[in-house]
Coordinates of C-alpha atoms and ligand atoms in Angstrom, one line a residue:
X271 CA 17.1 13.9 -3.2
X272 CA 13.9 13.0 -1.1
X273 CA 13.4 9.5 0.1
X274 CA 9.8 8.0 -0.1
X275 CA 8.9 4.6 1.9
X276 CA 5.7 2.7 2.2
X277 CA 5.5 -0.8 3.6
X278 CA 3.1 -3.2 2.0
X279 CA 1.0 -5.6 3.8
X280 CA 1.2 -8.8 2.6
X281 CA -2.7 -9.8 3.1
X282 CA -3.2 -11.3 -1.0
X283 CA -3.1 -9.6 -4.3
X284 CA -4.3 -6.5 -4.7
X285 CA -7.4 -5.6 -5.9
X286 CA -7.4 -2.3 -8.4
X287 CA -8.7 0.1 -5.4
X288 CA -4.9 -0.7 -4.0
X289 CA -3.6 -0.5 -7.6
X290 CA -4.8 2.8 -8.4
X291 CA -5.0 4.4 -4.8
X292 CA -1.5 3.2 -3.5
X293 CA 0.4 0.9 -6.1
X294 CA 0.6 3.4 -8.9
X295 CA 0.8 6.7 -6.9
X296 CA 3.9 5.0 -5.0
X297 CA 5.4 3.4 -8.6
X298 CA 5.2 7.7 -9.4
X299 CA 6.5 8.9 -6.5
X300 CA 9.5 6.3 -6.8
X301 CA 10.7 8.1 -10.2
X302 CA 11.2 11.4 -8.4
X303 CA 12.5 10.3 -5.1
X304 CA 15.1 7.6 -3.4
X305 CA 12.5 4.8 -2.9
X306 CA 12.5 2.3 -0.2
X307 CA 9.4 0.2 -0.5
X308 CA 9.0 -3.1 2.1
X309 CA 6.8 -6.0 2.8
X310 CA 5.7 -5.4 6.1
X311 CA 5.2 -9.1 6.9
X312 CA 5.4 -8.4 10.8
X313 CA 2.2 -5.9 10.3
X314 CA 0.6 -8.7 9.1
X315 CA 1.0 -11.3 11.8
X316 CA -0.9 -8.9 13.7
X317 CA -3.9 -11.1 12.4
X318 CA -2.6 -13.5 10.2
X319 CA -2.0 -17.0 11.7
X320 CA -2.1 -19.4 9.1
X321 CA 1.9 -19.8 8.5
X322 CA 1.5 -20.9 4.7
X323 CA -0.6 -18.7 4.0
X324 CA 1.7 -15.4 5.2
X325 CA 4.4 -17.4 3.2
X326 CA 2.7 -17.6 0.0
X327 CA 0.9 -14.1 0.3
X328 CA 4.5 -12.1 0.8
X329 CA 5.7 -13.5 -2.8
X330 CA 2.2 -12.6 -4.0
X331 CA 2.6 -9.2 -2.9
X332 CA 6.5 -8.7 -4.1
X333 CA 5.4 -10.0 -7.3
X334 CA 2.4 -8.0 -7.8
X335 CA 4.4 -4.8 -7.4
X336 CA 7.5 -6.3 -9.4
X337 CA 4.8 -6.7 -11.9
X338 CA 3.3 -3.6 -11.7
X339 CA 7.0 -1.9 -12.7
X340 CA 8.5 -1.7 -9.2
X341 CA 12.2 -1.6 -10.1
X342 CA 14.3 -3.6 -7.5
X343 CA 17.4 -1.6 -9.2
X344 CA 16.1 1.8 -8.5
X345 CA 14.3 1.4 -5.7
X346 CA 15.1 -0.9 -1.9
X347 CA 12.9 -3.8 -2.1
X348 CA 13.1 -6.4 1.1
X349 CA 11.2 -7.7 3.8
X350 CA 10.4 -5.7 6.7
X351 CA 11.7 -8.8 9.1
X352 CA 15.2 -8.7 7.5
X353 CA 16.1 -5.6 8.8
X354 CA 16.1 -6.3 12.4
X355 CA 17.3 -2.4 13.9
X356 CA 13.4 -2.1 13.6
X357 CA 12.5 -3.3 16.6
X358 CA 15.3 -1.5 18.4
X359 CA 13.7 1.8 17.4
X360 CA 10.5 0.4 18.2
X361 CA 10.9 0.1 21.5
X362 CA 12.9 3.3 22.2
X363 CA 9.6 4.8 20.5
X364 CA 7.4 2.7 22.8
X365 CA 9.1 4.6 25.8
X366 CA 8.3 8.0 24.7
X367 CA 4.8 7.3 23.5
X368 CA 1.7 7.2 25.8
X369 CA -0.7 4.6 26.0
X370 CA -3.5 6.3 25.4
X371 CA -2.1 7.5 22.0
X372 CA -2.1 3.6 21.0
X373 CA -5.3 3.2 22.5
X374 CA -6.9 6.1 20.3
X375 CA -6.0 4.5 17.2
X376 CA -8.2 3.5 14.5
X377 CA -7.6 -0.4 13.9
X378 CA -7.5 -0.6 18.1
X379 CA -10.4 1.0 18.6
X380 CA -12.0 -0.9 15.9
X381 CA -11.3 -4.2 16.9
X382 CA -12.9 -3.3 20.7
X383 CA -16.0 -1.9 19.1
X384 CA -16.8 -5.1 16.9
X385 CA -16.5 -6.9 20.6
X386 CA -12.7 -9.1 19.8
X387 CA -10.1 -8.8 22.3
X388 CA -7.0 -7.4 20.5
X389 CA -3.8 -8.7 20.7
X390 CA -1.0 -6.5 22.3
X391 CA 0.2 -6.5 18.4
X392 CA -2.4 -4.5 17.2
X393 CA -2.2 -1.7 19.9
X394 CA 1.2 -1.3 18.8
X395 CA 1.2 -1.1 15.3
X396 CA 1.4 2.4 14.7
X397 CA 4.6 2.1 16.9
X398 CA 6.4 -0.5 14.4
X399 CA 5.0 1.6 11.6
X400 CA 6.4 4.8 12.6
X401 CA 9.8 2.6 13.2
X402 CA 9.7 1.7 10.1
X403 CA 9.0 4.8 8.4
X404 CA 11.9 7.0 10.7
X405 CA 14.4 4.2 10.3
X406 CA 15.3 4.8 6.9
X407 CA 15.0 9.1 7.5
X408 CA 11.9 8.8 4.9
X409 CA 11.0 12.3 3.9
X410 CA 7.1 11.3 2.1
X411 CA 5.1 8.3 2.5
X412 CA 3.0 7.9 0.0
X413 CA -0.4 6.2 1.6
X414 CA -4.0 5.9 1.4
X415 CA -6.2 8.0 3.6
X416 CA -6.9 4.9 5.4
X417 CA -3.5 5.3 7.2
X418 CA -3.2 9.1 7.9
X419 CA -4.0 8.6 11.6
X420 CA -0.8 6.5 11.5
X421 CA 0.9 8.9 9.8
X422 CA 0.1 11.1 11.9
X423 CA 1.7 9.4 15.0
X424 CA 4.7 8.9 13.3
X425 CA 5.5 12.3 13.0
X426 CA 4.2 13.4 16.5
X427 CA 6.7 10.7 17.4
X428 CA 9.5 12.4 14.9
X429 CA 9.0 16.1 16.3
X430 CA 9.3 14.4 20.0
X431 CA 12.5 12.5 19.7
X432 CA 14.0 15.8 18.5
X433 CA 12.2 17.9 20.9
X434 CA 13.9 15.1 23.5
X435 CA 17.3 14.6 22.1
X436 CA 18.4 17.5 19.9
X437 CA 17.1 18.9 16.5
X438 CA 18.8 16.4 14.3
X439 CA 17.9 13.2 15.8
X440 CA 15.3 12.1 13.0
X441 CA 13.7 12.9 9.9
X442 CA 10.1 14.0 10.4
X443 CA 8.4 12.5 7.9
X444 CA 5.4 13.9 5.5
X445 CA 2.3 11.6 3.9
X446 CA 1.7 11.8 0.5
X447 CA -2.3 11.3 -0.1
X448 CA -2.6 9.7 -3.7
X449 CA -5.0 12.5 -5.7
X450 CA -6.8 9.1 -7.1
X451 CA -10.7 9.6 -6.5
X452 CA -12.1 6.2 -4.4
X453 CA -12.1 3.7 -6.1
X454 CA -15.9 2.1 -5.6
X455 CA -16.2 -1.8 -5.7
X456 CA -18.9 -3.8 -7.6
X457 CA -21.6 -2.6 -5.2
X458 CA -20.4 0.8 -5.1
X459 CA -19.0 1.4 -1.8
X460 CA -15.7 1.5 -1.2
X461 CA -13.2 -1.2 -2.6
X462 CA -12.3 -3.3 0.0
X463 CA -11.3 -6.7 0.5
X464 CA -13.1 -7.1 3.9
X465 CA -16.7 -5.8 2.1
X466 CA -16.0 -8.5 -0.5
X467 CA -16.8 -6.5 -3.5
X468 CA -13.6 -6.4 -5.1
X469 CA -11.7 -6.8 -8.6
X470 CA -8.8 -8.4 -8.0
X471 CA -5.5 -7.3 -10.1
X472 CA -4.1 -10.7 -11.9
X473 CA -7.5 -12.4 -12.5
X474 CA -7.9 -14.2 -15.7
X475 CA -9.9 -12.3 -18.4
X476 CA -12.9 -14.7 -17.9
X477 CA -13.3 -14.0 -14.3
X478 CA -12.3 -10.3 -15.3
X479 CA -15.2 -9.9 -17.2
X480 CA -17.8 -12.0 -15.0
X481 CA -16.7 -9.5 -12.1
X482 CA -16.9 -6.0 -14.5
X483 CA -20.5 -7.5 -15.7
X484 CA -21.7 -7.9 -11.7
X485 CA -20.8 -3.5 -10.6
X486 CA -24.2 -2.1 -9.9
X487 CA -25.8 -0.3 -12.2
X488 CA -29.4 1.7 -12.4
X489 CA -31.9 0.5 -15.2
X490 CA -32.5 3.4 -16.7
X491 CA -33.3 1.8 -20.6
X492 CA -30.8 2.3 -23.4
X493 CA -32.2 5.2 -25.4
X494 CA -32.3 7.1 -22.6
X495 CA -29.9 9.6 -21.5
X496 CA -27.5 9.0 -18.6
X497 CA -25.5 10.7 -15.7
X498 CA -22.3 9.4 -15.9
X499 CA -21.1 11.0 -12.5
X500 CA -21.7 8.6 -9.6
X501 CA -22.4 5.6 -11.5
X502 CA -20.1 3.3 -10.1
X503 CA -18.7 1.4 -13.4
X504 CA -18.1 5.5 -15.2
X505 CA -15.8 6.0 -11.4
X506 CA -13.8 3.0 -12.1
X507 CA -13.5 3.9 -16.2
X508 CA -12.6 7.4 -14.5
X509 CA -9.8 5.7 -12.7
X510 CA -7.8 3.7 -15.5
X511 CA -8.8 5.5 -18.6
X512 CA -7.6 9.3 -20.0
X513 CA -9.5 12.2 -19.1
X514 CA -10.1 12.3 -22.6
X515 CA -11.5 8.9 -22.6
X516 CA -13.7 9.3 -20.2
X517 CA -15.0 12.9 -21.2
X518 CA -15.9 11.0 -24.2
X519 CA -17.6 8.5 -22.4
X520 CA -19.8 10.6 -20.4
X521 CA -20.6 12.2 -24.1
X522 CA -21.8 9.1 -25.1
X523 CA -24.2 8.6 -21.7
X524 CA -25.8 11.7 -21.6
X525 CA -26.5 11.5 -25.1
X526 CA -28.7 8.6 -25.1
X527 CA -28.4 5.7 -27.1
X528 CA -25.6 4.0 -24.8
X529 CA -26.1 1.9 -22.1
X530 CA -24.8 0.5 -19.1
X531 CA -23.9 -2.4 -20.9
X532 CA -21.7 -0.8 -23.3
X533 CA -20.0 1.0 -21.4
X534 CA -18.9 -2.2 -18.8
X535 CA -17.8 -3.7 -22.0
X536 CA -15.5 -0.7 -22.9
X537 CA -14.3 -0.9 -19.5
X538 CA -13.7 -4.9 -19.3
X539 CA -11.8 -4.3 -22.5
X540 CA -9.7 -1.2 -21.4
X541 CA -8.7 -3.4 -18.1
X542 CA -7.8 -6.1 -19.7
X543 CA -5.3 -5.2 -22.3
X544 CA -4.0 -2.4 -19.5
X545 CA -3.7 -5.5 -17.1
X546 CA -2.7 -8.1 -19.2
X547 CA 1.1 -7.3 -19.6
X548 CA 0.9 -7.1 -15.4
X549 CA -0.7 -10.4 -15.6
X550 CA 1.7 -11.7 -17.6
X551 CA 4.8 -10.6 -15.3
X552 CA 3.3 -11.3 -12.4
X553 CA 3.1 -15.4 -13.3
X554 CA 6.5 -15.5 -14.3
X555 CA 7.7 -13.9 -11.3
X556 CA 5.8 -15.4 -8.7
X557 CA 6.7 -19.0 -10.5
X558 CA 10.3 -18.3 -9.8
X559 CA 11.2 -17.9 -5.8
X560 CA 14.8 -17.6 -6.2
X561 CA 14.6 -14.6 -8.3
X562 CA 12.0 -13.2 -5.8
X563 CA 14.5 -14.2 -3.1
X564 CA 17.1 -12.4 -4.5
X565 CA 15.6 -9.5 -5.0
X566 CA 14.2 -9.6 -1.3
X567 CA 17.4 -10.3 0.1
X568 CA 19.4 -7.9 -2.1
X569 CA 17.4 -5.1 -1.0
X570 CA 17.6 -6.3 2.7
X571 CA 21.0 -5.8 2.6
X572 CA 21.2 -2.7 0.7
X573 CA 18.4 -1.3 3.7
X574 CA 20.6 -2.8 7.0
X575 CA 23.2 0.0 6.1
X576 CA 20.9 2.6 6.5
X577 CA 18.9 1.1 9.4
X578 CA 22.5 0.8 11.1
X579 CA 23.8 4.5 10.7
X580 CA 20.2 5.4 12.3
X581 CA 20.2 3.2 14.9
X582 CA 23.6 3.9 15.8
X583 CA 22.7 7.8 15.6
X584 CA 19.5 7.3 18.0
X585 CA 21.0 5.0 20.2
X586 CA 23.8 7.5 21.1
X587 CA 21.2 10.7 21.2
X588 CA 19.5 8.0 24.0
X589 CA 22.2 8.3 26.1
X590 CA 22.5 4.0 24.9
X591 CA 26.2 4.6 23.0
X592 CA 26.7 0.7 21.6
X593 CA 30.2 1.4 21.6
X594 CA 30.8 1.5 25.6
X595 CA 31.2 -1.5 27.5
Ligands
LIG168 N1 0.0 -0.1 7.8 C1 0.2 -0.1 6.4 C2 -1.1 -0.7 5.7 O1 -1.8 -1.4 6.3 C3 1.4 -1.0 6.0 C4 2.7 -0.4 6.5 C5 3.5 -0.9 7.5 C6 3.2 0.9 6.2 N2 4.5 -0.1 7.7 C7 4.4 1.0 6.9 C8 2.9 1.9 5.3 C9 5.2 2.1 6.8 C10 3.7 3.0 5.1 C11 4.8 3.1 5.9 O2 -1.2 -0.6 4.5

């Protein structure tokens, strides 16, 4: 059986561009596969320094995904800091990688460009990434595009450790691109928390519907008939609804007679009775931190035995056996 691993940042609750391009792919992916699935809370320091705030925001996240049908039975749920062999193969990867790697990548270079002076963190992200990702000998990583360059790295750094130390060393691992069109925001570009257009994924049906209302939409006048492709609120019906559904929908838009207000209303209502149940869950969860804690440190546990038979397995193909004095 194939193992799949992604980490989650904890940055908030997800908005439904993470829900349908990374949450639900990765839920699918974890039926067929040995799942390992992590709150990357040390990713996230990179820029978060508000301490209550990354507190609250990792139960957020482990509850969001708890909610969303992550099943801590089936699949290794913890917190990336648990598992402390992380850093280990971090650093053994940091002496085989070359700076200017790290300095070509994405968030890096991004950071220079918009003038800010980033921290040595954030250069070495894609380093603690790939850790993360070879420590558990993770086969697929399911992950937006947004991380392909990291990816990418990882198994350039894969391919050299066995290049280095012998065939077996590590398990070069794959990405899995979700086949989930983009998911636009209310103003039609790309969901994103940082564009501040988004829909967030427990919001309460009120808000729910203020925010489906507000996504962009032309004014061509009821009667008239409609293209349903491109229009931002038929892309986001696209996403949660059947193709059925949706065929149906554009039916209705082309024909005339149906406008732009009917069909946010058929969307509000399809979200909310899809994301009510998730709702639901999520509150109870996230009011009870011991059962969150349990789960967390259950899975930490479960994950340390693996982390150690890698580490012990790299450290020895190093030339760094942990068993000589
Ligand atoms: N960088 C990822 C993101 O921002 C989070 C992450 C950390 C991750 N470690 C990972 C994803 C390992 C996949 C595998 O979303």
């Amino acid at each position: 059986m194939k193992t799949s691993l992604t980490g989650i940042k904890p940055t908030g609750i997800p908005h439904l561009g993470n829900y349908f391009g990374a949450i639900r792919p990765a839920l699918e992916l974890a039926q067929e596969c040995r799942s390992i699935y992590f709150i990357a809370d040390y990713h996230a320091l990179t820029a978060e320094r508000n301490p209550e705030t990354l507190n609250a925001h990792i139960y957020d996240v482990t509850a969001t995904w708890l909610a969303c049908g992550l099943d801590p039975q089936r699949t290794i749920v913890f917190r990336q800091s648990s598992v402390i062999e992380v850093f280990e193969l971090t650093w053994i990867f940091a002496c085989i990688v070359a700076t200017g790697q790290l300095e070509r990548g994405h968030s890096y270079k991004d950071a220079l460009a918009k003038g800010e002076a980033p921290n040595a963190g954030l250069l070495n992200y894609p380093l603690l990434m790939a850790a993360d990702i070879i420590l558990y000998d993770t086969d697929f990583v399911p992950v937006g595009n947004d991380q392909s360059q990291h990816l990418e790295l990882a198994r350039d750094i894969a391919i050299r450790m066995n290049h280095l130390y012998g065939e077996k060393t590590v398990v070069v691992p794959q990405a899995k691109l979700a086949a989930t069109p983009q998911v636009p925001g209310l103003d039609g570009r790309k969901m994103s928390k940082s564009y501040g257009n988004s829909i967030p994924l427990i919001v309460a049906s009120k808000e729910l519907h203020e925010l489906v209302i507000k996504i962009k939409s032309d004014s061509t006048p009821l009667e008239q008939p409609k293209e349903p492709e491109g229009a931002h609120a038929f892309e986001l019906f696209k996403a949660i609804a059947s193709k059925a559904e949706s065929q149906e929908v554009a039916r209705k838009l082309r024909a005339g007679g149906y406008g732009w207000g009917h069909l946010k209303k058929e969307l509000f209502e399809r979200l909310d009775s899809d994301l009510a149940p998730i709702r639901e869950r999520y509150h109870d969860l996230r009011d009870d931190r011991k059962r969150l804690d349990d789960i967390l440190e259950n899975g930490a546990e479960r994950a340390r035995v693996k982390a150690r038979e890698t580490i012990s397995r790299v450290r020895r193909a190093v030339g760094i056996d942990a068993k000589k004095p």
